[in-house]
PDB file of C-alpha atoms in Angstrom:
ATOM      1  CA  UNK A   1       0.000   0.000   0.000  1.00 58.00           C
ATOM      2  CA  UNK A   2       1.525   3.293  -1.110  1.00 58.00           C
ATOM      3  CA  UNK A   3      -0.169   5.098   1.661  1.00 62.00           C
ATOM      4  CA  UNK A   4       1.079   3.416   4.111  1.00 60.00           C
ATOM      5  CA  UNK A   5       4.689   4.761   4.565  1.00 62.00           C
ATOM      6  CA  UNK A   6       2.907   8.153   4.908  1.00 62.00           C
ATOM      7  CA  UNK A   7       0.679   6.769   8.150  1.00 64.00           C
ATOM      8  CA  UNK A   8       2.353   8.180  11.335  1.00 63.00           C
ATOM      9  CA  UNK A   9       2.460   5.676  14.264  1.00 63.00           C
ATOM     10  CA  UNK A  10       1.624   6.688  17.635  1.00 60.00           C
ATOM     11  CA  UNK A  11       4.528   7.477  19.824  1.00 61.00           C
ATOM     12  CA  UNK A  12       4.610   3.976  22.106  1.00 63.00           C
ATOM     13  CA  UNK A  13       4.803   4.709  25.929  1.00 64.00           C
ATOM     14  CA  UNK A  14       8.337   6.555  26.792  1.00 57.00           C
ATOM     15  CA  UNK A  15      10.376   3.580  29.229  1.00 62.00           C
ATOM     16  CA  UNK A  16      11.932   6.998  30.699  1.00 72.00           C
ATOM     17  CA  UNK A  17       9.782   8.875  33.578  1.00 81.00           C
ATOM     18  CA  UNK A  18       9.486  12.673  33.154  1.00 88.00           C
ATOM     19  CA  UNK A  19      10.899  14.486  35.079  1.00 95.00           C
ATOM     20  CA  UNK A  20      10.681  18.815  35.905  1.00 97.00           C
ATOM     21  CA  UNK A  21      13.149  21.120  37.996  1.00 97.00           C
ATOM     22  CA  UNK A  22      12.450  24.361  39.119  1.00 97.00           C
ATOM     23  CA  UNK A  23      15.417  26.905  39.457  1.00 98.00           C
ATOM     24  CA  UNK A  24      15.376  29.861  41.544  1.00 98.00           C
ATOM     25  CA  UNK A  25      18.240  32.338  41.570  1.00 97.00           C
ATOM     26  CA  UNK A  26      17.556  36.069  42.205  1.00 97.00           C
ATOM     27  CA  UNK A  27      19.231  39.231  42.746  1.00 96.00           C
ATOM     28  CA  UNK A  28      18.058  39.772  46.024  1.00 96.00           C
ATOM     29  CA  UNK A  29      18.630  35.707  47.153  1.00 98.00           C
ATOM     30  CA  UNK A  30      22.117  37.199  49.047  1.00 98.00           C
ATOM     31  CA  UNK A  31      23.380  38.732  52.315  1.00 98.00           C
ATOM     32  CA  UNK A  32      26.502  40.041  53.567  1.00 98.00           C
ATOM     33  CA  UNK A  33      28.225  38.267  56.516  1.00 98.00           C
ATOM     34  CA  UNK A  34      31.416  38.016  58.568  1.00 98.00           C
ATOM     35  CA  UNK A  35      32.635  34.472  59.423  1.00 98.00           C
ATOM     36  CA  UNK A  36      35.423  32.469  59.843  1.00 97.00           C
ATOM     37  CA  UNK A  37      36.354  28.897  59.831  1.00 97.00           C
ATOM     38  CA  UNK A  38      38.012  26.980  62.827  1.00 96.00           C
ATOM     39  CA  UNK A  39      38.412  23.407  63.474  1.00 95.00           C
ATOM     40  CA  UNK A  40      41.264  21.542  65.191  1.00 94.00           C
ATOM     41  CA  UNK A  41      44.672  23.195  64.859  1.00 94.00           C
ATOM     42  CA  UNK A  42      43.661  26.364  62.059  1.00 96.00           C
ATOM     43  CA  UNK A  43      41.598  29.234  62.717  1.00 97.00           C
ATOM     44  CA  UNK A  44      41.402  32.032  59.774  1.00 96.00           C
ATOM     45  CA  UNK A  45      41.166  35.592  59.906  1.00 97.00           C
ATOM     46  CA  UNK A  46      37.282  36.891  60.341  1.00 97.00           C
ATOM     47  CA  UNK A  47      36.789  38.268  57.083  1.00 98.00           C
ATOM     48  CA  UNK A  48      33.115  38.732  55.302  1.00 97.00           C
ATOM     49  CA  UNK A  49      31.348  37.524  51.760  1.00 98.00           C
ATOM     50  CA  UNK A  50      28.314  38.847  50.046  1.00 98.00           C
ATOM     51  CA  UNK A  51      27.026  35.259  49.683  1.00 98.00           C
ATOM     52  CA  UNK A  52      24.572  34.582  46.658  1.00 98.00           C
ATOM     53  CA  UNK A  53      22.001  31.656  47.384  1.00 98.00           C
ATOM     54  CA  UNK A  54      19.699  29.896  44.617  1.00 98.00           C
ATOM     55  CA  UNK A  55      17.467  26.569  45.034  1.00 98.00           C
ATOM     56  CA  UNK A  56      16.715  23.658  42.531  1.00 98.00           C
ATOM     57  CA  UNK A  57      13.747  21.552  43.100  1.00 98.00           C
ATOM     58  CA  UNK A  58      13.034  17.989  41.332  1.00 98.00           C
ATOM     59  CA  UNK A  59       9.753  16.337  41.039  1.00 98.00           C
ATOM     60  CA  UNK A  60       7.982  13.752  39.157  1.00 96.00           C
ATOM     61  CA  UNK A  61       5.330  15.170  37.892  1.00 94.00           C
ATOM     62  CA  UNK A  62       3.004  19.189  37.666  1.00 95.00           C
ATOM     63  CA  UNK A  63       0.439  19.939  39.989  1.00 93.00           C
ATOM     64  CA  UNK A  64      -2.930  20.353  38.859  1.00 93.00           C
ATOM     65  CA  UNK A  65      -2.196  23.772  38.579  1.00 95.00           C
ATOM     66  CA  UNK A  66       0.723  23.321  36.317  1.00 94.00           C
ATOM     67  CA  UNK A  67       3.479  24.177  38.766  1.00 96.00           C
ATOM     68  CA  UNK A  68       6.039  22.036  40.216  1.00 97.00           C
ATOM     69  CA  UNK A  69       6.571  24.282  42.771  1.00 96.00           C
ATOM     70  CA  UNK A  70       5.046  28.546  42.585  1.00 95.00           C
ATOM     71  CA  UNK A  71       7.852  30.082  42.072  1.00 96.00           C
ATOM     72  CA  UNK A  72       6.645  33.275  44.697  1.00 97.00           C
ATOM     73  CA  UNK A  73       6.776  30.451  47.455  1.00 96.00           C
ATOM     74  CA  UNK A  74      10.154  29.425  47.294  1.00 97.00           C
ATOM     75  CA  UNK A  75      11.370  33.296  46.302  1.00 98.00           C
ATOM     76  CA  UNK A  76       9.014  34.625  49.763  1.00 98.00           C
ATOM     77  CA  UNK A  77      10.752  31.841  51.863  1.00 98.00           C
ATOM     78  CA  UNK A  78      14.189  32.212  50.646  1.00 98.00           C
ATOM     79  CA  UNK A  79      14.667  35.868  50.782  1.00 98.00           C
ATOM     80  CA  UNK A  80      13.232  35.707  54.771  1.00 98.00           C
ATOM     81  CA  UNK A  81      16.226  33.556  55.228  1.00 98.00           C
ATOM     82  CA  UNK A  82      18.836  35.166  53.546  1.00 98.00           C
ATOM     83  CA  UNK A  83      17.103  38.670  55.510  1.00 98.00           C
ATOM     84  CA  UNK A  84      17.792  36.669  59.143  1.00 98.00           C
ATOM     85  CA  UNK A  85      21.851  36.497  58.240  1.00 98.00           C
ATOM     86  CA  UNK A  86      22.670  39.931  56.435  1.00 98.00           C
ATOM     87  CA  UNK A  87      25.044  42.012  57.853  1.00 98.00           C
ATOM     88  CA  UNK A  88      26.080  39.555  61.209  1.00 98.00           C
ATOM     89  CA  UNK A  89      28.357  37.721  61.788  1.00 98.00           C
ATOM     90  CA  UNK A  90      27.844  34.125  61.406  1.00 98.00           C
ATOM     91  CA  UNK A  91      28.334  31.876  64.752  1.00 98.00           C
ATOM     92  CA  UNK A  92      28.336  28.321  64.007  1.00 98.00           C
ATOM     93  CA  UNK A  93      27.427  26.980  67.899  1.00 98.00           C
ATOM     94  CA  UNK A  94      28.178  23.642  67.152  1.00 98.00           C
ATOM     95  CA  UNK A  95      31.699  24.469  66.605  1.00 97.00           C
ATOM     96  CA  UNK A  96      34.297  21.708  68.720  1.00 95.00           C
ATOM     97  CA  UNK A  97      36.513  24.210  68.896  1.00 96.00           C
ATOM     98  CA  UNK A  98      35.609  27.186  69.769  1.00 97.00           C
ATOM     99  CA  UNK A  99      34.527  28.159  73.707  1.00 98.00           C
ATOM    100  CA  UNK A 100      30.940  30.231  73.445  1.00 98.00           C
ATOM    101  CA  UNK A 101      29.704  32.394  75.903  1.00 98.00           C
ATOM    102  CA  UNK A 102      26.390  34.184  75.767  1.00 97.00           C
ATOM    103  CA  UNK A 103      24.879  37.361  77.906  1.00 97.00           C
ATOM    104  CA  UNK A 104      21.997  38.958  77.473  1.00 97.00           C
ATOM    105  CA  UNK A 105      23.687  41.561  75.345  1.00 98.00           C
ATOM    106  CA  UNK A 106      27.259  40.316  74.430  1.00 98.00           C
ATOM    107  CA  UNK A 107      28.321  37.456  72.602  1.00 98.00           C
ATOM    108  CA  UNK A 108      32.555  36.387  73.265  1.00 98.00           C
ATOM    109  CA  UNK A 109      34.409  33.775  71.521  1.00 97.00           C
ATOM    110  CA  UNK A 110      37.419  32.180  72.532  1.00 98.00           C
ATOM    111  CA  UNK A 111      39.403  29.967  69.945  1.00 96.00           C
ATOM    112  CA  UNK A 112      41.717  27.471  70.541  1.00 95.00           C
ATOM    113  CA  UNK A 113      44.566  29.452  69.507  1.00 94.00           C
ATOM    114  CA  UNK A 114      43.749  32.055  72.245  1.00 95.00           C
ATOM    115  CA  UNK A 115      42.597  34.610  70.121  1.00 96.00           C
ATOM    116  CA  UNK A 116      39.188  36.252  71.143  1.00 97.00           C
ATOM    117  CA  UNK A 117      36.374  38.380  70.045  1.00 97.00           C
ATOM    118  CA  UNK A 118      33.486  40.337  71.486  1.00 98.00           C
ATOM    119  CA  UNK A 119      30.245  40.981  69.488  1.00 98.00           C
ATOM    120  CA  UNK A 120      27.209  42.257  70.558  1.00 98.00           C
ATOM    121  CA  UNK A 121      24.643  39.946  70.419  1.00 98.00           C
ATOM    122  CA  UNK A 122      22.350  41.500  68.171  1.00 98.00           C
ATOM    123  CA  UNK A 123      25.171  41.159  65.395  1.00 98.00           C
ATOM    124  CA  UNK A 124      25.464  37.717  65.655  1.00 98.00           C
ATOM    125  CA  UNK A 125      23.615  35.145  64.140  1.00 98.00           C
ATOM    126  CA  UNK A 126      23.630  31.636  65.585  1.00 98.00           C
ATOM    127  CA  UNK A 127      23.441  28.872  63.074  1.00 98.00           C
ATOM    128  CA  UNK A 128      23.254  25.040  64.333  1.00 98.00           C
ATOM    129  CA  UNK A 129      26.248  24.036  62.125  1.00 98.00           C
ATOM    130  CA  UNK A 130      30.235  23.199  63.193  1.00 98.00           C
ATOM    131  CA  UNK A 131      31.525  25.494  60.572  1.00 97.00           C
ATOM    132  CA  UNK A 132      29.888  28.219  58.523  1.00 98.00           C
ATOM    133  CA  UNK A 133      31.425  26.970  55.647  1.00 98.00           C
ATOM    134  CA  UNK A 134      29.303  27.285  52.469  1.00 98.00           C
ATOM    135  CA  UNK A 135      28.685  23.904  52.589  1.00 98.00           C
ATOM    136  CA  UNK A 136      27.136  24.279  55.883  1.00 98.00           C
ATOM    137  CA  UNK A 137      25.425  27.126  55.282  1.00 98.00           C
ATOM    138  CA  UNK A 138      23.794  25.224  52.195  1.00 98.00           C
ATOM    139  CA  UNK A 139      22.687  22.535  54.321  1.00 98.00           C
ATOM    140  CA  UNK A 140      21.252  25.195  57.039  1.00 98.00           C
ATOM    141  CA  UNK A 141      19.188  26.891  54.103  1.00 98.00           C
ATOM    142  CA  UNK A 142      18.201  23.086  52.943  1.00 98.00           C
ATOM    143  CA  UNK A 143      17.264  22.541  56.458  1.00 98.00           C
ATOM    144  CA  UNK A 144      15.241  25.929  56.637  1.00 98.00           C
ATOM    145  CA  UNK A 145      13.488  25.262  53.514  1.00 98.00           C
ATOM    146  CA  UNK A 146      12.170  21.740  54.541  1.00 98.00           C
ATOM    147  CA  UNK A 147      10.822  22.718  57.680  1.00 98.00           C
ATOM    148  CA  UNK A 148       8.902  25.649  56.185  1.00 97.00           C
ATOM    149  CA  UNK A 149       7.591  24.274  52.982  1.00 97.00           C
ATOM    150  CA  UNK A 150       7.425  20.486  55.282  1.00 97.00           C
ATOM    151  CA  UNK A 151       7.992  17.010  53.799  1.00 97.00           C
ATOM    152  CA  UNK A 152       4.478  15.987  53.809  1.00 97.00           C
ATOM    153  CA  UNK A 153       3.537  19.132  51.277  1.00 96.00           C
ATOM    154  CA  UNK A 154       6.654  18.940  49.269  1.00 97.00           C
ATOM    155  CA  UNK A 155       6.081  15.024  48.467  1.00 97.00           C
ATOM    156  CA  UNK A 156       2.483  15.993  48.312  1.00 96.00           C
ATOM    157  CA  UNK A 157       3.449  18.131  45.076  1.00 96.00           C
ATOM    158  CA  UNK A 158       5.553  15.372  43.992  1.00 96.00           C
ATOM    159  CA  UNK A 159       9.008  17.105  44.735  1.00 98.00           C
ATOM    160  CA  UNK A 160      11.663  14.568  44.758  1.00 98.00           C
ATOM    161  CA  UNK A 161      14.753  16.415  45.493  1.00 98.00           C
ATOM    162  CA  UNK A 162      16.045  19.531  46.724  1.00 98.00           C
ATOM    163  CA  UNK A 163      19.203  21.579  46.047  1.00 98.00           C
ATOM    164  CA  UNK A 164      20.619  24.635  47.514  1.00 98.00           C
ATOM    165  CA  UNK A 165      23.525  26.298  46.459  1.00 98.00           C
ATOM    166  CA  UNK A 166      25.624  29.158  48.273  1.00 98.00           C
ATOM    167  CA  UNK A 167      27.615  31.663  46.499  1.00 98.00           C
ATOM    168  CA  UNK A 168      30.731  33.303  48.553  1.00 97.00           C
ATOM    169  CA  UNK A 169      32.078  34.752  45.195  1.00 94.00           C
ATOM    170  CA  UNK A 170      30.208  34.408  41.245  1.00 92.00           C
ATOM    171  CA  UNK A 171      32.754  31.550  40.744  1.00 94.00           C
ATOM    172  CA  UNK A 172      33.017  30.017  44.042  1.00 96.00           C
ATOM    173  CA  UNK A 173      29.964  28.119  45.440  1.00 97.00           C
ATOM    174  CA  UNK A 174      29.048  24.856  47.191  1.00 98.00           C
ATOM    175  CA  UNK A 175      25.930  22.742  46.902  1.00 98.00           C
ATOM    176  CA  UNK A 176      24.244  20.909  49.271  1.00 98.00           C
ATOM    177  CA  UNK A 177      21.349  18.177  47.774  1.00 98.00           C
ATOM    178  CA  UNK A 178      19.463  15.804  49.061  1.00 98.00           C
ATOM    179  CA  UNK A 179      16.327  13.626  48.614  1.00 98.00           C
ATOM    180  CA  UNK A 180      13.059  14.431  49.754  1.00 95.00           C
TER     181      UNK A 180
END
């Protein structure tokens, strides 16, 4: 039959799932802080970073409504965080190195090399990490985001996999992903 080398088939099944990502990264995802890394034997000096932060979300399949994810959800809930650690200095309080002490007004420091420092409190920001690394601080934000968007609501929209990346320079940044 002549015809029939003109007759388009019907694309069989794809054996691949889909798959969507939603990428976040805006001008105003950043904050300025002071920080320095200490662990066992090295302390650096306290210097600062205007830190850039974006977030990548995988799922399996669109809402009813089309979205993986609203966009002005995860841009509302990421620029409250990056707001709570602009212009302080970053205190990672689950350092195992560094003595903390706390007032009501003053925050001091002591590092294992004997240097110390004296903030006020209100400067500070006190992050459950061991080091504000970027690393860290990507996990913290991943952290952050889960608990305000939750599990049950992010599996609910059929969000697989989260990952947040933090930015101390435009070609320096770490990533921290994980599973859903």
């Amino acid at each position: 039959d002549p015809e029939a080398r003109y007759k388009i088939e019907k694309p069989k099944e794809m054996a691949t799932p889909e798959s969507f990502s939603v990428f976040v990264s805006k001008d105003d995802f950043k904050f300025n802080a002071a920080h320095f890394i200490a662990y066992k034997g090295y302390r650096e000096k306290i210097h600062g970073h205007n830190y850039r932060v974006s977030v990548r979300l995988d799922g399996t399949q669109v809402g009813a409504d089309g979205y993986l994810m609203e966009f002005g959800d995860i841009k509302k809930v990421t620029r409250a965080l990056c707001r709570e650690l602009n212009e302080r200095v970053i205190i990672p309080m689950e350092s195992d190195c560094l003595v903390i002490e706390k007032t009501e007004k003053v925050l001091r420091l002591t590092c294992e090399d004997g240097a110390e420092f004296s903030f006020p409190l209100s400067d500070c920001v006190l992050l459950p990490i061991v080091h504000s690394s970027a690393e860290e601080l990507a996990r913290y934000f991943y952290h952050r985001l889960i608990e305000t968007f939750t599990v049950d609501s992010l599996r609910a929209r059929q969000v697989v996999c989260m990952e947040v990346s933090v930015a101390e320079a435009p070609t320096q940044e770490a990533k921290f992903r994980k599973p859903i």
